[in-house]
């Protein structure tokens, strides 16, 4: 066998080639590495620096404590208290369905909780925590904390929750806060609501939202890669919302509530000289605490569908025929416009008929009052007298004079949702009903019926103006504001609106005296509340018709369903010589003002004039 001869020249060339390729590859890789380092360190330096800071430093908004609400004596009406809730951060949960399933044995939640959680989760950022359950009790908190390590991205956090300690007693007045919805989110300034999910929805909470809300603070927190906070780098404290003191006397409010018992209706009491609202009650009511974190569907349906309408704010939105409570104003209008004289009599045979018309307008007293002058007409509430007066004045003069007391317009009280009521006129009917005005409709307006409607607040305000000799004061609920850090509340000035012109002082004195005799004379329709009274009351009863009786038929209360029976009303001011309180009470389907509404007003006035004064 012949041995193979090596080609040394070829092998040397092959070796050099391999060395060159290897060196070239190393150089190439070094160049790639240098370029990558250059790209990361130089070209994309700012980008990665930003990302790094975002991972390391987080900015957290700090919600401000909402201002408390007190009554005029410092009794707490709305405050904040600490509660616990279960929150989930979706971005930190890998399997949401599994997590929710494993949470349920520890902390129960229902379908509504779950629906709300998924709804809010969809609109929230992944890094935001979304509440699943509110108001956890101590057992639930303890049970979850023991197992907390099994639930990354799930935590129990404490929050300040609004609380209304008087529950139903102030629900329509104070209102409530609730979670910000989509529509509100489009309207609010997001900078003012950083860190908070709540906003005033109704009542004082809504009207004074800007004062109660406060200003949010900010905190920069350094955290590790697991998201755990390491230290606070910078912090700006939030500014708490201002505390509000209302003109309301909660004790008076409570007395009004007790006096009304199971009746539906409203009570509004005002200080005539300042316009301060002393009591403002709508009944039945509801527990405002149910709405703060979202009321359950069943609970809301129960309130919404109740025939007693507990969600309806009667003192502000209830528009009732004022009935005979407007007769003193009608009488004053007749005197001041010289359509009548106080001594002039109208014969009441139990009905009134316009010349040329067949329709008979009935008096409440079937046999009539006989010869009736102004004083008797007010004291005994003679309808025929005021039919005749209204016919002589005409709707234009009635509208002009009675309108000065604020009927047909919102009072401008500092709470949201007020309705204007209706003081009818020819123009009003033409615009709203596209029909001409008929003389018979003027007669109905003369006794506070027909198209004439007023809210309990308007009735109380008008009564205060009458008590105040024509001086109109702006009804108001804000008594004082206590800013953050201030030791004493700053009293708010009261506002005078206008003075109704007085042509003859004797006319006003005459009306006051007749109203006194409604309560303190033997024939007065509210004489029961005047017996043994320790102060003098000037008042007027009213009965507002709900169901129209056919001509010739007789009103039989016992035969009518409860919801078709007359409303009972009473307006009054006291003491008559130097009024300190004016009040309006309306009881839905209560029947007679003298026997139902007047005793309620008397209890409230007793509390204010006797008990509160000591």
XYZ file of C-alpha atoms in Angstrom:
614
model
C 0.000 0.000 0.000
C 1.414 3.341 -1.049
C 1.205 6.069 1.733
C -0.694 9.347 0.890
C 1.459 12.409 0.674
C 0.197 15.518 2.705
C -0.428 18.781 0.852
C 1.135 21.144 3.328
C 0.495 24.151 1.180
C -3.251 23.432 1.016
C -3.565 22.812 4.738
C -1.774 26.052 5.560
C -4.065 27.995 3.279
C -7.140 26.336 4.835
C -5.931 27.215 8.338
C -5.405 30.880 7.453
C -8.842 31.052 5.887
C -10.471 29.662 9.019
C -8.574 32.067 11.248
C -9.594 35.033 9.096
C -13.280 33.979 9.090
C -13.223 33.460 12.864
C -11.621 36.805 13.480
C -14.103 38.443 11.111
C -17.047 36.842 12.926
C -15.719 37.988 16.297
C -15.230 41.503 14.984
C -18.746 41.478 13.534
C -20.261 40.336 16.829
C -18.287 42.966 18.711
C -19.573 45.613 16.310
C -23.160 44.379 16.768
C -22.728 44.501 20.516
C -21.242 47.997 20.369
C -24.099 49.172 18.158
C -26.677 47.669 20.519
C -25.065 49.297 23.518
C -24.926 52.590 21.635
C -28.559 52.251 20.670
C -29.713 51.502 24.210
C -27.474 53.921 26.030
C -27.419 56.847 23.633
C -30.228 56.736 21.111
C -33.009 55.357 23.335
C -31.704 56.720 26.605
C -34.615 59.067 27.276
C -37.216 56.431 26.452
C -35.812 53.803 28.802
C -35.136 56.352 31.506
C -38.823 57.279 31.469
C -39.862 53.650 31.625
C -37.525 53.033 34.487
C -38.872 55.969 36.492
C -42.441 54.872 35.834
C -41.642 51.475 37.233
C -39.917 52.918 40.233
C -41.927 56.044 41.127
C -45.726 56.212 41.213
C -47.916 59.240 41.717
C -50.936 58.627 43.902
C -53.783 61.121 44.359
C -55.003 61.686 47.929
C -58.711 62.310 48.239
C -59.706 65.165 50.555
C -62.052 64.531 53.491
C -65.509 65.803 52.560
C -66.838 68.578 54.774
C -69.310 67.683 57.509
C -72.837 69.069 57.652
C -74.381 70.232 60.934
C -77.651 71.804 61.980
C -77.732 75.304 63.488
C -77.002 73.890 66.952
C -74.041 71.783 65.892
C -75.887 68.467 65.626
C -74.176 66.283 63.029
C -76.282 65.642 59.898
C -73.643 64.206 57.544
C -70.108 62.981 58.261
C -67.387 60.585 57.092
C -66.522 57.292 58.685
C -63.975 54.614 57.906
C -65.172 51.410 56.247
C -63.355 48.536 54.564
C -63.826 47.246 51.060
C -62.336 44.500 48.906
C -60.531 45.755 45.812
C -58.959 43.934 42.865
C -56.290 45.308 40.541
C -57.009 43.557 37.198
C -53.483 44.124 35.852
C -52.044 42.018 38.674
C -54.466 39.112 38.349
C -53.599 36.412 35.794
C -56.865 34.483 35.965
C -59.767 36.715 37.070
C -62.435 34.022 36.913
C -60.416 31.701 39.132
C -59.616 34.501 41.570
C -63.268 35.505 41.902
C -64.231 31.875 42.424
C -61.690 31.423 45.215
C -62.667 34.682 46.927
C -66.353 33.810 47.282
C -65.944 31.320 50.193
C -64.066 33.995 52.150
C -66.098 37.081 51.297
C -69.547 36.718 49.815
C -70.750 38.895 46.964
C -73.915 38.827 44.896
C -74.706 39.191 41.206
C -75.153 42.955 41.491
C -71.716 43.296 43.089
C -70.246 41.232 40.280
C -72.037 43.208 37.541
C -70.870 46.493 38.993
C -67.312 45.193 39.354
C -67.121 44.084 35.706
C -68.737 47.351 34.554
C -66.208 49.470 36.397
C -63.357 47.165 35.435
C -64.096 47.768 31.764
C -63.752 51.527 32.094
C -60.809 51.481 34.534
C -57.095 51.248 33.748
C -55.533 47.848 34.408
C -53.395 49.308 37.146
C -56.450 50.791 38.939
C -57.974 48.854 41.785
C -61.697 48.180 41.371
C -63.965 47.518 44.384
C -65.811 44.230 44.497
C -67.488 44.509 47.929
C -68.155 47.476 50.209
C -68.613 47.761 53.964
C -66.852 44.570 55.053
C -67.367 43.511 58.636
C -64.557 42.556 61.026
C -64.971 38.814 60.450
C -64.699 39.217 56.686
C -61.612 41.389 57.005
C -59.918 38.913 59.349
C -60.847 35.903 57.205
C -59.360 37.423 54.075
C -56.203 38.771 55.686
C -55.263 35.256 56.831
C -55.447 34.096 53.203
C -54.185 37.252 51.583
C -50.969 35.662 50.274
C -53.091 33.439 48.015
C -54.569 36.401 46.156
C -52.007 38.571 44.345
C -53.654 41.775 43.133
C -56.448 41.561 45.733
C -56.466 43.753 48.827
C -58.670 45.140 51.567
C -58.427 48.903 51.869
C -59.997 51.389 54.221
C -62.034 54.258 52.806
C -63.908 57.270 54.081
C -67.611 56.663 53.507
C -70.363 59.229 53.870
C -72.755 58.614 56.726
C -76.088 60.243 57.550
C -76.735 59.652 61.259
C -80.358 60.871 61.260
C -81.289 58.509 58.411
C -84.819 59.189 57.092
C -85.250 62.441 59.015
C -83.023 64.488 56.697
C -82.829 62.397 53.512
C -84.784 64.830 51.289
C -83.026 67.833 52.780
C -79.375 66.739 52.972
C -79.664 64.416 49.980
C -76.832 61.957 49.472
C -73.603 61.394 47.595
C -73.041 58.505 45.196
C -70.431 57.152 42.854
C -69.652 59.285 39.810
C -71.445 57.932 36.742
C -70.547 58.171 33.063
C -72.619 61.303 32.414
C -71.117 63.127 35.388
C -67.660 62.028 34.347
C -68.089 63.998 31.122
C -69.049 67.175 32.981
C -66.711 67.399 35.965
C -63.162 68.696 36.091
C -61.101 65.491 36.521
C -58.380 67.400 38.396
C -60.848 68.224 41.161
C -61.930 64.614 41.566
C -58.566 62.805 41.539
C -58.612 60.086 44.139
C -62.349 60.246 44.799
C -65.208 58.336 43.250
C -68.068 60.242 44.840
C -70.123 63.329 44.061
C -73.185 64.997 45.593
C -76.285 63.680 43.896
C -79.213 65.460 45.552
C -80.127 67.995 48.229
C -77.509 70.032 50.085
C -74.851 67.498 49.086
C -75.446 68.436 45.449
C -76.067 72.175 45.825
C -72.918 72.808 47.882
C -70.745 70.196 46.148
C -67.970 72.710 45.383
C -67.668 73.745 49.037
C -67.983 70.282 50.569
C -65.673 68.470 48.127
C -62.278 69.916 49.053
C -59.089 69.812 46.962
C -57.187 66.556 46.353
C -53.547 66.113 47.357
C -50.744 64.152 45.654
C -48.115 61.640 46.800
C -45.050 60.296 44.915
C -44.214 56.786 46.091
C -41.138 54.704 45.296
C -41.924 51.032 44.873
C -40.073 47.850 43.995
C -40.674 45.553 41.044
C -43.395 43.765 43.001
C -45.247 47.016 43.401
C -44.666 47.296 47.122
C -44.197 50.829 48.395
C -40.691 51.529 49.679
C -40.855 55.191 50.642
C -42.715 58.437 50.008
C -40.656 60.815 47.890
C -42.960 63.804 47.951
C -46.393 64.554 49.337
C -48.879 67.390 49.010
C -51.653 67.228 51.578
C -55.260 67.510 50.411
C -57.402 70.423 51.547
C -60.501 69.155 53.374
C -63.913 70.389 52.294
C -65.513 73.119 54.367
C -67.990 72.225 57.100
C -71.499 73.556 56.618
C -73.939 74.620 59.308
C -77.561 74.720 58.189
C -80.371 76.888 59.471
C -82.306 73.734 60.276
C -83.061 72.835 63.894
C -82.855 69.032 63.966
C -84.952 68.894 67.123
C -87.702 70.845 65.379
C -87.362 68.508 62.418
C -87.764 65.540 64.734
C -90.844 67.014 66.401
C -92.438 67.620 62.988
C -91.704 64.024 62.021
C -93.254 62.651 65.201
C -96.271 64.939 64.894
C -96.994 63.765 61.350
C -97.081 60.136 62.413
C -98.017 57.944 59.458
C -99.435 60.776 57.351
C -97.928 61.672 53.979
C -97.103 65.319 53.473
C -94.695 68.111 54.244
C -93.824 70.684 56.897
C -91.815 73.851 56.265
C -91.055 76.375 59.017
C -89.278 79.692 58.348
C -88.041 82.540 60.523
C -89.915 85.506 58.975
C -87.293 88.133 59.818
C -84.290 86.332 58.332
C -85.687 83.805 55.865
C -83.886 80.986 57.712
C -85.579 77.643 57.141
C -86.009 76.118 60.592
C -87.567 72.808 59.578
C -88.147 71.202 56.208
C -89.664 67.748 56.200
C -91.080 65.480 53.509
C -92.747 62.292 54.604
C -92.503 59.380 54.046
C -88.805 59.382 53.487
C -85.952 56.901 52.977
C -82.554 56.040 54.386
C -80.002 58.050 52.404
C -77.178 55.736 53.574
C -78.510 53.084 51.180
C -77.482 55.178 48.172
C -73.885 56.016 49.075
C -72.253 52.880 47.660
C -75.122 51.969 45.360
C -78.498 50.743 46.482
C -79.452 47.156 45.636
C -81.901 46.616 42.808
C -84.556 45.123 45.073
C -84.305 47.885 47.651
C -84.583 50.566 44.965
C -87.563 48.919 43.312
C -89.299 48.732 46.661
C -88.830 52.489 47.185
C -89.681 53.366 43.595
C -92.850 51.295 43.432
C -94.227 52.189 46.851
C -97.648 53.851 46.573
C -96.555 56.299 49.277
C -93.693 57.560 47.037
C -90.977 57.942 49.688
C -88.487 59.160 47.062
C -90.704 62.138 46.172
C -89.548 65.395 47.762
C -92.868 66.936 48.759
C -91.692 70.204 50.339
C -89.741 71.169 47.232
C -91.445 69.420 44.326
C -94.961 68.762 45.584
C -97.325 71.182 43.811
C -100.639 71.222 45.653
C -103.726 73.433 45.394
C -103.228 75.883 48.290
C -106.949 75.846 49.076
C -108.310 78.328 51.576
C -104.848 79.166 52.922
C -104.694 81.878 50.235
C -107.889 83.592 51.416
C -106.017 86.053 53.681
C -103.908 87.086 50.682
C -107.005 87.401 48.524
C -108.659 89.533 51.196
C -105.574 91.725 51.471
C -105.534 92.088 47.685
C -109.198 93.119 47.739
C -108.567 95.747 50.425
C -105.394 97.151 48.917
C -106.917 97.391 45.423
C -110.114 98.831 46.941
C -112.306 96.138 45.445
C -113.851 95.559 48.856
C -114.193 97.197 52.261
C -113.727 95.267 55.460
C -117.285 96.018 56.632
C -118.915 95.230 53.334
C -120.944 92.011 53.430
C -121.712 89.317 50.901
C -124.718 87.092 51.438
C -123.792 83.393 51.403
C -126.657 81.004 50.732
C -124.342 78.035 50.251
C -123.554 78.599 46.616
C -122.525 81.283 44.133
C -123.646 81.774 40.569
C -122.214 84.032 37.867
C -124.890 86.068 36.171
C -125.792 84.426 32.875
C -124.337 81.018 33.830
C -126.236 78.008 35.207
C -123.317 76.458 37.073
C -123.446 76.819 40.864
C -120.163 77.145 42.767
C -120.682 75.588 46.162
C -119.571 76.701 49.566
C -118.130 74.111 51.921
C -121.046 74.901 54.251
C -124.131 73.576 52.536
C -126.590 75.892 54.330
C -124.392 78.933 53.798
C -122.923 81.527 56.151
C -125.566 84.223 55.673
C -124.347 87.828 55.708
C -120.560 87.626 55.669
C -118.022 90.425 56.042
C -114.276 90.084 55.557
C -113.501 89.012 59.115
C -116.192 86.344 59.145
C -115.137 85.181 55.682
C -111.606 84.482 56.927
C -112.535 83.160 60.361
C -115.171 80.742 59.021
C -113.503 80.320 55.597
C -116.559 81.314 53.543
C -116.070 80.265 49.914
C -118.925 82.358 48.527
C -117.368 85.571 49.857
C -114.140 84.827 47.998
C -115.962 83.695 44.836
C -117.543 87.126 44.760
C -114.249 88.877 45.547
C -112.366 86.947 42.873
C -115.034 87.699 40.276
C -114.872 91.405 41.076
C -111.076 91.509 40.976
C -110.626 89.406 37.859
C -107.759 87.016 37.143
C -105.388 89.757 35.969
C -105.502 91.692 39.254
C -105.321 88.464 41.294
C -102.288 87.300 39.378
C -100.550 90.646 39.774
C -101.152 91.059 43.521
C -100.844 87.475 44.781
C -97.796 86.983 42.571
C -95.916 89.483 44.743
C -95.827 86.836 47.479
C -93.781 84.518 45.294
C -96.410 82.155 43.882
C -95.739 80.761 40.420
C -91.965 81.242 40.819
C -89.191 79.344 42.540
C -88.228 80.855 45.870
C -84.537 80.472 45.051
C -83.807 78.510 48.224
C -80.326 76.977 48.227
C -81.217 73.396 47.380
C -81.561 71.666 44.028
C -84.825 70.554 42.436
C -87.353 73.216 43.428
C -90.556 73.400 41.374
C -92.282 76.747 40.621
C -95.934 75.805 41.110
C -98.567 77.600 39.023
C -100.178 80.983 39.550
C -102.470 80.956 36.525
C -103.189 83.847 34.186
C -104.762 84.286 30.796
C -101.350 84.095 29.165
C -100.369 80.995 31.146
C -103.484 79.132 29.970
C -103.060 80.245 26.373
C -99.418 79.096 26.299
C -99.861 75.846 28.205
C -103.354 74.724 27.227
C -104.008 76.809 24.098
C -107.393 77.815 25.474
C -109.020 81.114 26.495
C -109.637 82.010 30.135
C -113.191 81.549 31.499
C -114.764 83.555 34.355
C -115.528 80.426 36.384
C -111.828 79.612 36.511
C -111.222 82.929 38.268
C -113.604 81.850 41.025
C -111.658 78.618 41.539
C -108.394 80.547 41.800
C -110.027 82.805 44.422
C -110.296 79.865 46.830
C -106.926 78.325 45.927
C -108.241 75.695 43.556
C -108.368 75.135 39.793
C -105.052 75.644 38.055
C -103.514 77.295 41.152
C -100.785 75.129 42.723
C -98.017 75.872 45.197
C -95.256 73.988 46.962
C -95.205 73.782 50.786
C -92.037 75.908 50.671
C -93.853 78.637 48.726
C -96.750 78.567 51.176
C -94.419 78.922 54.123
C -92.464 81.716 52.425
C -95.661 83.607 51.541
C -96.908 83.226 55.124
C -93.583 84.577 56.390
C -93.964 87.585 54.077
C -97.488 88.189 55.370
C -96.242 87.916 58.956
C -93.370 90.256 58.137
C -95.650 93.063 56.957
C -94.777 92.550 53.301
C -91.003 92.315 53.703
C -89.844 89.341 51.627
C -86.744 87.540 52.822
C -84.802 85.035 50.758
C -85.479 81.539 52.146
C -82.133 79.913 52.840
C -80.601 76.835 54.400
C -76.949 77.844 54.762
C -76.344 79.247 58.229
C -72.539 79.275 58.448
C -69.369 77.935 56.787
C -66.337 76.644 58.668
C -63.275 76.524 56.448
C -60.422 74.051 56.908
C -58.456 75.023 60.009
C -60.895 77.725 61.094
C -61.962 77.553 64.733
C -65.287 79.290 64.386
C -67.857 79.105 61.591
C -68.434 82.184 59.487
C -72.085 83.241 59.690
C -73.742 83.897 56.346
C -75.693 87.131 55.880
C -79.404 86.948 55.215
C -80.837 88.591 52.154
C -83.828 90.870 51.823
C -85.690 90.521 48.533
C -88.254 93.303 48.321
C -90.979 95.090 50.236
C -94.520 94.640 49.002
C -96.008 98.156 48.894
C -98.432 98.879 51.737
C -101.155 101.363 50.842
C -102.970 101.175 54.182
C -101.395 99.686 57.303
C -104.903 99.110 58.643
C -105.503 96.569 55.872
C -102.550 94.430 56.981
C -103.575 94.770 60.628
C -107.104 93.681 59.695
C -105.806 90.503 58.005
C -103.530 89.665 60.944
C -106.416 90.114 63.369
C -108.760 87.920 61.339
C -106.097 85.222 61.128
C -105.700 85.446 64.905
C -109.415 84.880 65.265
C -109.182 81.759 63.042
C -107.285 80.199 65.957
C -108.465 82.120 69.017
C -112.178 82.783 68.427
C -115.154 80.571 69.149
C -116.073 80.266 65.465
C -112.551 79.908 64.096
C -111.851 76.856 61.953
C -108.655 76.141 63.973
C -110.039 77.001 67.404
C -108.948 73.653 68.884
C -105.259 74.509 68.636
C -105.837 77.954 70.123
C -107.252 76.646 73.401
C -104.837 77.156 76.289
C -102.104 78.277 73.906
C -99.385 80.200 75.755
C -98.817 82.496 72.797
C -100.955 84.084 70.090
C -101.205 82.370 66.736
C -102.411 83.852 63.455
C -103.371 81.074 61.066
C -105.568 79.846 58.263
C -106.890 76.395 57.570
C -107.259 74.946 54.095
C -108.827 71.983 52.383
C -107.634 71.223 48.868
C -109.935 69.242 46.651
C -108.382 66.211 44.984
C -111.518 64.708 43.470
C -114.006 66.811 41.466
C -117.589 66.278 42.584
C -120.309 66.475 39.973
C -122.821 69.306 40.152
C -125.532 68.325 42.638
C -123.524 65.521 44.298
C -122.336 65.707 47.898
C -118.771 65.136 49.080
C -118.781 62.007 51.226
C -115.314 61.399 52.579
C -116.094 57.956 53.959
C -117.258 56.664 50.573
C -114.121 57.752 48.705
C -110.864 55.787 48.431
C -108.188 57.268 50.641
C -106.155 58.652 47.715
C -109.162 60.704 46.467
C -109.881 62.460 49.749
C -109.084 66.138 50.255
C -105.666 67.411 51.304
C -105.505 69.134 54.691
C -103.527 72.387 55.003
C -102.655 74.915 57.654
C -100.481 78.024 57.539
C -99.657 80.175 60.557
C -97.228 82.561 62.193
C -96.539 83.200 65.852
C -96.448 85.076 68.124
C -98.835 87.248 66.184
C -97.508 90.457 67.802
C -93.853 89.764 66.934
C -93.594 86.732 64.616
C -90.666 84.372 65.202
C -91.869 81.455 63.120
C -94.039 80.981 60.020
C -95.153 77.519 59.088
C -96.983 75.591 56.379
C -98.270 72.050 56.813
C -99.871 69.921 54.132
C -101.224 66.437 54.764
C -102.075 64.463 51.648
C -105.639 63.123 51.740
C -105.781 64.199 55.372
C -109.238 65.761 55.195
C -109.660 68.902 57.284
C -106.889 71.398 57.904
C -108.195 72.440 61.319
C -108.313 68.961 62.791
C -105.321 67.312 61.052
C -102.755 69.860 59.821
C -103.158 72.558 62.503
C -102.264 70.302 65.492
C -99.042 69.306 63.727
C -98.116 72.952 63.200
C -98.942 73.701 66.840
C -96.526 71.029 68.108
C -93.726 72.450 65.969
C -94.430 76.019 67.113
C -94.585 74.878 70.756
C -91.175 73.280 70.414
C -89.666 76.382 68.831
C -91.302 79.067 70.974
C -91.552 77.282 74.323
C -89.119 74.381 74.524
C -86.204 75.777 72.501
C -86.467 79.143 74.236
C -86.430 77.373 77.609
